[in-house]
Coordinates of C-alpha atoms in Angstrom, one line a residue:
M1 CA 216.9 -43.3 -31.7
T2 CA 215.3 -43.0 -28.3
S3 CA 214.9 -46.8 -28.0
I4 CA 218.6 -47.2 -28.8
R5 CA 219.6 -44.7 -26.2
N6 CA 217.4 -46.4 -23.7
Y7 CA 218.9 -49.8 -24.5
F8 CA 222.5 -48.5 -23.9
F9 CA 221.4 -46.8 -20.7
R10 CA 219.9 -50.0 -19.4
Y11 CA 223.2 -51.8 -20.2
F12 CA 225.1 -49.0 -18.4
K13 CA 222.9 -49.4 -15.3
K14 CA 223.4 -53.2 -15.3
Q15 CA 227.2 -52.8 -15.5
E16 CA 227.1 -50.2 -12.7
A17 CA 225.2 -52.6 -10.5
A18 CA 227.7 -55.4 -11.3
I19 CA 230.7 -53.2 -10.4
H20 CA 228.9 -51.4 -7.5
E21 CA 231.6 -48.9 -6.8
L22 CA 230.8 -47.1 -3.6
N23 CA 230.9 -43.4 -4.3
Y24 CA 228.7 -41.8 -1.6
L25 CA 228.4 -43.0 2.0
F26 CA 225.7 -41.3 4.0
W27 CA 226.4 -41.2 7.7
E28 CA 223.3 -40.7 9.9
C29 CA 225.5 -39.2 12.5
T30 CA 222.6 -38.0 14.7
T31 CA 218.8 -38.2 14.8
R32 CA 218.5 -35.2 16.9
C33 CA 217.1 -32.1 15.2
N34 CA 216.5 -28.4 16.1
L35 CA 213.3 -28.4 14.1
H36 CA 210.2 -30.5 13.8
C37 CA 209.4 -30.4 10.1
L38 CA 206.1 -31.6 8.8
H39 CA 207.7 -33.7 6.0
C40 CA 210.5 -35.4 7.9
G41 CA 210.9 -38.9 6.6
S42 CA 213.1 -39.9 9.5
D43 CA 210.7 -38.5 12.1
C44 CA 213.6 -36.8 14.0
S45 CA 213.2 -34.8 17.1
Q46 CA 215.2 -32.7 19.7
D47 CA 215.0 -35.6 22.2
S48 CA 215.8 -38.5 19.9
S49 CA 215.9 -41.9 21.7
H50 CA 219.1 -42.7 19.8
K51 CA 222.4 -41.4 21.1
D52 CA 224.7 -39.8 18.5
M53 CA 227.1 -42.4 17.0
P54 CA 230.6 -42.0 18.4
L55 CA 233.1 -40.8 15.8
E56 CA 235.5 -43.6 16.5
D57 CA 232.8 -46.2 15.8
F58 CA 232.1 -44.7 12.4
L59 CA 235.8 -44.4 11.6
R60 CA 236.3 -48.1 12.2
A61 CA 233.6 -48.8 9.6
V62 CA 235.2 -46.4 7.1
D63 CA 238.6 -47.9 7.6
T64 CA 237.3 -51.3 6.3
I65 CA 237.3 -49.6 2.8
K66 CA 240.9 -50.3 2.0
K67 CA 240.9 -48.6 -1.5
P68 CA 238.1 -46.0 -1.7
A69 CA 237.0 -44.9 -5.1
R70 CA 238.7 -41.8 -6.4
N71 CA 235.5 -39.7 -6.0
F72 CA 234.4 -41.3 -2.7
T73 CA 232.6 -38.9 -0.4
V74 CA 231.1 -39.2 3.1
V75 CA 227.9 -37.2 3.5
F76 CA 227.0 -36.2 7.1
T77 CA 223.2 -36.3 7.5
G78 CA 220.7 -36.7 10.2
G79 CA 218.7 -35.2 12.0
E80 CA 220.7 -32.1 11.9
P81 CA 224.4 -32.7 11.8
L82 CA 225.3 -29.3 13.2
L83 CA 223.8 -30.3 16.6
R84 CA 227.0 -32.3 17.0
T85 CA 229.7 -30.2 18.5
D86 CA 232.4 -32.5 17.0
I87 CA 231.4 -32.2 13.3
E88 CA 234.7 -30.4 12.5
Q89 CA 236.6 -33.2 14.3
C90 CA 234.7 -35.7 12.2
G91 CA 235.6 -33.9 9.0
R92 CA 239.3 -33.5 10.0
E93 CA 239.6 -37.3 10.7
L94 CA 238.3 -38.0 7.2
R95 CA 240.6 -35.5 5.6
K96 CA 243.5 -37.2 7.4
R97 CA 242.5 -40.3 5.4
N98 CA 242.4 -38.3 2.2
L99 CA 238.6 -38.6 2.0
R100 CA 236.2 -35.9 1.0
W101 CA 233.2 -35.0 3.1
S102 CA 230.0 -33.0 2.7
M103 CA 226.9 -32.2 4.7
V104 CA 223.1 -31.8 4.4
S105 CA 221.7 -29.2 6.7
N106 CA 218.5 -27.3 7.5
G107 CA 220.7 -24.2 7.9
H108 CA 219.1 -23.3 11.2
A109 CA 222.4 -23.3 13.1
Y110 CA 224.7 -22.4 10.1
T111 CA 226.5 -19.1 11.2
Q112 CA 229.4 -17.3 9.7
Q113 CA 231.6 -18.6 12.5
R114 CA 230.5 -22.2 12.0
H115 CA 231.0 -21.7 8.2
I116 CA 234.6 -20.8 8.6
S117 CA 235.2 -23.6 11.1
L118 CA 233.6 -26.2 8.8
L119 CA 235.7 -25.0 5.8
N120 CA 238.8 -25.2 7.9
A121 CA 237.9 -28.8 8.7
G122 CA 237.7 -29.6 5.0
L123 CA 234.0 -29.3 4.2
G124 CA 233.8 -29.7 0.4
A125 CA 230.1 -29.7 -0.4
L126 CA 227.0 -28.5 1.3
T127 CA 223.2 -28.8 0.7
I128 CA 220.8 -26.5 2.5
S129 CA 217.0 -26.8 2.4
L130 CA 214.7 -23.9 1.5
D131 CA 211.0 -24.9 1.2
G132 CA 209.3 -21.7 0.1
L133 CA 208.9 -18.1 0.7
E134 CA 208.7 -17.0 4.4
A135 CA 205.2 -18.2 5.3
S136 CA 205.3 -21.5 3.4
H137 CA 208.9 -22.3 4.5
N138 CA 208.1 -21.6 8.2
W139 CA 204.9 -23.7 7.9
M140 CA 206.8 -26.7 6.5
R141 CA 209.6 -26.3 9.1
N142 CA 207.2 -25.7 12.0
S143 CA 209.2 -22.6 13.1
N144 CA 208.6 -18.9 12.8
Q145 CA 212.3 -18.2 12.8
S146 CA 213.5 -20.8 10.2
F147 CA 213.1 -18.7 7.0
A148 CA 215.3 -15.8 8.3
K149 CA 217.9 -18.2 9.6
V150 CA 218.1 -20.3 6.4
I151 CA 218.3 -17.2 4.2
Q152 CA 221.3 -16.0 6.2
A153 CA 222.8 -19.5 6.0
I154 CA 222.3 -19.7 2.2
A155 CA 223.9 -16.2 1.8
I156 CA 226.9 -17.3 3.8
A157 CA 227.4 -20.6 2.0
A158 CA 226.9 -19.1 -1.4
S159 CA 229.6 -16.5 -0.8
S160 CA 232.4 -19.2 -0.7
S161 CA 234.0 -20.1 -3.9
R162 CA 235.7 -23.1 -2.2
L163 CA 232.4 -24.8 -1.5
Q164 CA 230.3 -26.9 -3.9
F165 CA 226.9 -25.6 -2.8
D166 CA 223.3 -26.2 -3.7
V167 CA 219.8 -25.6 -2.4
V168 CA 217.1 -28.2 -2.3
T169 CA 213.4 -27.5 -2.2
C170 CA 210.5 -29.9 -1.3
V171 CA 207.7 -28.8 -3.6
N172 CA 204.3 -29.1 -2.1
Q173 CA 200.8 -27.6 -2.5
R174 CA 201.8 -24.5 -0.4
N175 CA 204.8 -23.4 -2.4
I176 CA 204.3 -24.7 -5.9
D177 CA 203.0 -21.3 -7.1
E178 CA 206.1 -19.6 -5.5
L179 CA 208.8 -21.4 -7.5
L180 CA 209.7 -18.5 -9.8
Q181 CA 210.0 -16.1 -6.9
I182 CA 212.1 -18.7 -5.0
K183 CA 214.4 -19.0 -8.0
D184 CA 214.8 -15.2 -8.2
L185 CA 215.5 -15.1 -4.5
L186 CA 218.2 -17.8 -4.8
I187 CA 219.8 -15.9 -7.8
S188 CA 219.9 -12.7 -5.7
L189 CA 221.7 -14.7 -3.0
N190 CA 224.3 -15.9 -5.6
V191 CA 223.1 -19.5 -5.5
K192 CA 224.2 -21.4 -8.7
A193 CA 222.4 -24.7 -8.3
W194 CA 218.9 -25.7 -7.2
R195 CA 217.3 -29.2 -6.9
L196 CA 213.6 -29.8 -6.5
F197 CA 211.9 -32.9 -5.2
T198 CA 208.4 -34.0 -4.1
I199 CA 207.1 -35.8 -1.1
I200 CA 207.0 -39.6 -0.7
P201 CA 204.4 -40.3 2.0
I202 CA 206.7 -41.8 4.7
G203 CA 207.5 -40.7 8.2
R204 CA 205.5 -37.6 9.2
A205 CA 204.7 -36.8 5.6
Q206 CA 202.2 -39.7 5.3
T207 CA 199.7 -37.9 7.7
N208 CA 199.5 -34.6 5.8
P209 CA 197.9 -34.8 2.3
E210 CA 198.7 -31.1 1.7
L211 CA 202.3 -32.0 1.2
S212 CA 201.6 -34.2 -1.9
L213 CA 201.1 -32.7 -5.3
T214 CA 198.1 -33.4 -7.4
D215 CA 198.6 -34.8 -10.9
N216 CA 198.1 -31.4 -12.4
Q217 CA 200.5 -29.8 -10.0
F218 CA 203.1 -32.4 -10.7
V219 CA 203.0 -31.8 -14.4
S220 CA 203.1 -28.0 -13.7
L221 CA 206.3 -28.7 -11.8
M222 CA 207.8 -30.7 -14.7
E223 CA 206.9 -27.8 -17.1
F224 CA 208.4 -25.3 -14.8
I225 CA 211.7 -27.1 -14.6
K226 CA 211.7 -27.8 -18.3
K227 CA 211.3 -24.1 -19.1
Q228 CA 213.8 -22.9 -16.6
R229 CA 216.5 -25.3 -17.9
T230 CA 216.4 -23.5 -21.2
I231 CA 217.7 -20.4 -19.5
K232 CA 221.5 -20.5 -19.2
G233 CA 223.5 -19.5 -16.1
F234 CA 221.5 -21.3 -13.4
D235 CA 221.6 -25.1 -12.7
I236 CA 218.1 -26.3 -11.9
K237 CA 217.0 -29.9 -12.0
F238 CA 214.5 -32.4 -10.7
S239 CA 216.0 -34.7 -8.0
C240 CA 216.8 -38.4 -8.6
E241 CA 213.7 -39.5 -6.7
G242 CA 211.8 -41.2 -9.6
Y243 CA 211.2 -41.9 -13.2
V244 CA 209.2 -39.1 -15.0
G245 CA 208.4 -40.7 -18.4
K246 CA 208.2 -38.2 -21.2
Y247 CA 210.0 -35.5 -19.1
E248 CA 213.1 -37.5 -18.5
S249 CA 215.4 -35.6 -20.9
D250 CA 213.8 -32.2 -19.9
V251 CA 214.2 -32.0 -16.2
R252 CA 217.5 -33.6 -15.3
D253 CA 221.0 -34.1 -16.7
T254 CA 220.8 -37.8 -17.3
N255 CA 218.1 -40.5 -17.3
F256 CA 216.6 -41.6 -14.0
F257 CA 218.9 -44.0 -12.2
C258 CA 218.3 -44.9 -8.5
R259 CA 221.8 -45.6 -7.4
A260 CA 220.8 -46.7 -3.9
G261 CA 222.8 -49.8 -3.0
I262 CA 224.7 -49.5 -6.3
N263 CA 226.9 -46.4 -5.7
I264 CA 225.2 -45.1 -2.6
G265 CA 225.4 -46.6 0.9
S266 CA 224.7 -45.5 4.4
I267 CA 225.5 -46.2 8.0
L268 CA 222.4 -45.5 10.1
I269 CA 222.3 -44.2 13.7
D270 CA 222.2 -47.7 15.2
G271 CA 225.0 -49.0 13.0
S272 CA 222.7 -50.6 10.4
I273 CA 224.2 -50.8 6.9
S274 CA 221.8 -49.7 4.1
A275 CA 221.6 -47.4 1.1
C276 CA 219.9 -44.0 1.2
P277 CA 218.8 -43.2 4.8
N278 CA 215.2 -42.7 3.7
I279 CA 214.8 -46.3 2.6
D280 CA 212.8 -48.6 4.7
R281 CA 214.9 -49.9 7.6
S282 CA 213.9 -53.4 6.8
F283 CA 216.2 -53.3 3.8
S284 CA 219.3 -53.0 6.0
Q285 CA 222.0 -55.5 5.0
G286 CA 223.8 -55.9 8.3
N287 CA 225.2 -53.9 11.1
M288 CA 228.7 -52.4 11.4
Y289 CA 228.9 -53.4 15.0
T290 CA 228.7 -57.1 14.0
H291 CA 229.8 -57.1 10.4
N292 CA 232.7 -55.8 8.3
F293 CA 231.1 -52.8 6.6
F294 CA 232.9 -53.1 3.2
D295 CA 232.4 -56.9 3.1
V296 CA 228.7 -56.3 3.5
W297 CA 228.8 -53.6 0.7
N298 CA 230.5 -56.0 -1.7
S299 CA 228.6 -59.2 -0.9
Q300 CA 225.1 -58.1 0.1
F301 CA 222.6 -55.6 -1.4
Q302 CA 221.2 -58.1 -3.9
S303 CA 217.7 -56.6 -3.7
F304 CA 219.2 -53.2 -4.7
R305 CA 221.3 -54.5 -7.6
D306 CA 218.7 -56.8 -9.1
R307 CA 215.3 -55.0 -8.8
S308 CA 213.3 -57.5 -10.8
W309 CA 211.4 -58.3 -7.6
T310 CA 209.7 -54.9 -7.9
R311 CA 207.8 -55.9 -11.0
K312 CA 204.6 -56.5 -9.1
G313 CA 201.5 -54.5 -8.2
Q314 CA 201.0 -51.5 -10.4
C315 CA 204.5 -52.0 -11.8
E316 CA 203.8 -55.6 -13.1
N317 CA 202.4 -54.6 -16.5
C318 CA 204.0 -51.2 -17.0
N319 CA 205.3 -50.8 -20.5
E320 CA 208.2 -48.6 -19.3
Y321 CA 209.3 -50.8 -16.4
K322 CA 212.7 -51.5 -18.0
Q323 CA 213.5 -47.7 -17.8
C324 CA 212.0 -47.2 -14.3
E325 CA 212.6 -50.5 -12.4
G326 CA 210.1 -49.7 -9.7
N327 CA 210.9 -46.0 -9.3
G328 CA 213.1 -44.7 -6.4
F329 CA 213.9 -47.4 -3.9
H330 CA 212.5 -45.3 -1.0
N331 CA 209.1 -45.8 -2.5
W332 CA 209.1 -49.5 -1.3
H333 CA 207.8 -49.3 2.3
G334 CA 205.3 -51.2 4.4
T335 CA 204.2 -54.4 2.8
K336 CA 206.4 -53.7 -0.2
E337 CA 203.7 -55.0 -2.5
N338 CA 203.2 -51.7 -4.4
V339 CA 205.2 -48.6 -5.1
L340 CA 204.0 -45.7 -3.0
V341 CA 204.2 -43.1 -5.7
C342 CA 204.4 -43.5 -9.5
H343 CA 205.5 -40.2 -11.0
K344 CA 204.9 -41.6 -14.5
Q345 CA 201.3 -42.4 -13.6
K346 CA 200.7 -38.8 -12.4
I347 CA 201.9 -37.6 -15.8
D348 CA 199.8 -40.2 -17.7
N349 CA 196.7 -39.3 -15.7
Y350 CA 197.1 -35.6 -16.6
F351 CA 197.5 -36.4 -20.3
H352 CA 194.9 -39.1 -20.2
I353 CA 197.3 -41.7 -21.4
E354 CA 196.0 -45.3 -21.0

């Protein structure tokens, strides 16, 4: 029965790639940030060398999408989007076009006043990061004030019934033993949804081995999510970052499917057109300043929609390659000859599976 389900899911993924309906467009609207987090994949800073992209430039790219998908959403990301003083204007311009918008934030500047302002501008969904209890979160975020501010931001966001809201946590060696306490804290703050992910060694994260889980710790994370998902009333899941073998049906709602370049695109700070912002910049497919954005989306992205090229290195002889297809696309950095992290291998190592 499992093999039949896997066959149909592979067929489904192939059809999705062929149709490549754009559902999420990430806008790297700034690479400025009010924190200097240890795990930042984009290596953002307060004095970024890139100027914020002007709103009118981004809107010209959006306007090339003549018939957006019914569920099309623009996601403001960065850097920290709230460092832009015109985020509300950005949102209102999208709402004028009958488009939905959401935001990913570290919560450091998310106040009650800004919350109301953002809702009035049409903010529909929000993700805020919490990376541990006070000491471990502040260590990760490189700030002694971050935990207090993010807890306040989470409480404010969770109080709104209008907002689709979730919290995301980067699980690492410092916070893995705090997960149950973090869950209880989130429930006390009226949070309904929690996503957990692990580190891919890119950006600043590649220099800090304490951020990466051991094989034993990774399996412990899978077991934690599996157990907590049997408890009703709280939506907890592993992120879409990678294929997790035997745990696939236990830790997320659907099988692993990296939708980068298939349903997910991005416009980066310099105008580059790509998929998820954490993907290696060499995979950019063009630039909105010299190309029609939607033409690029429809005619390029072959390396995303046919991933057979990833069957090399440790992936070449994997007996589950058809289900995984090279893991999350953001794993292919540097020489692109080997996937950076194989989640399945971590699990196999733990269970001594050859």
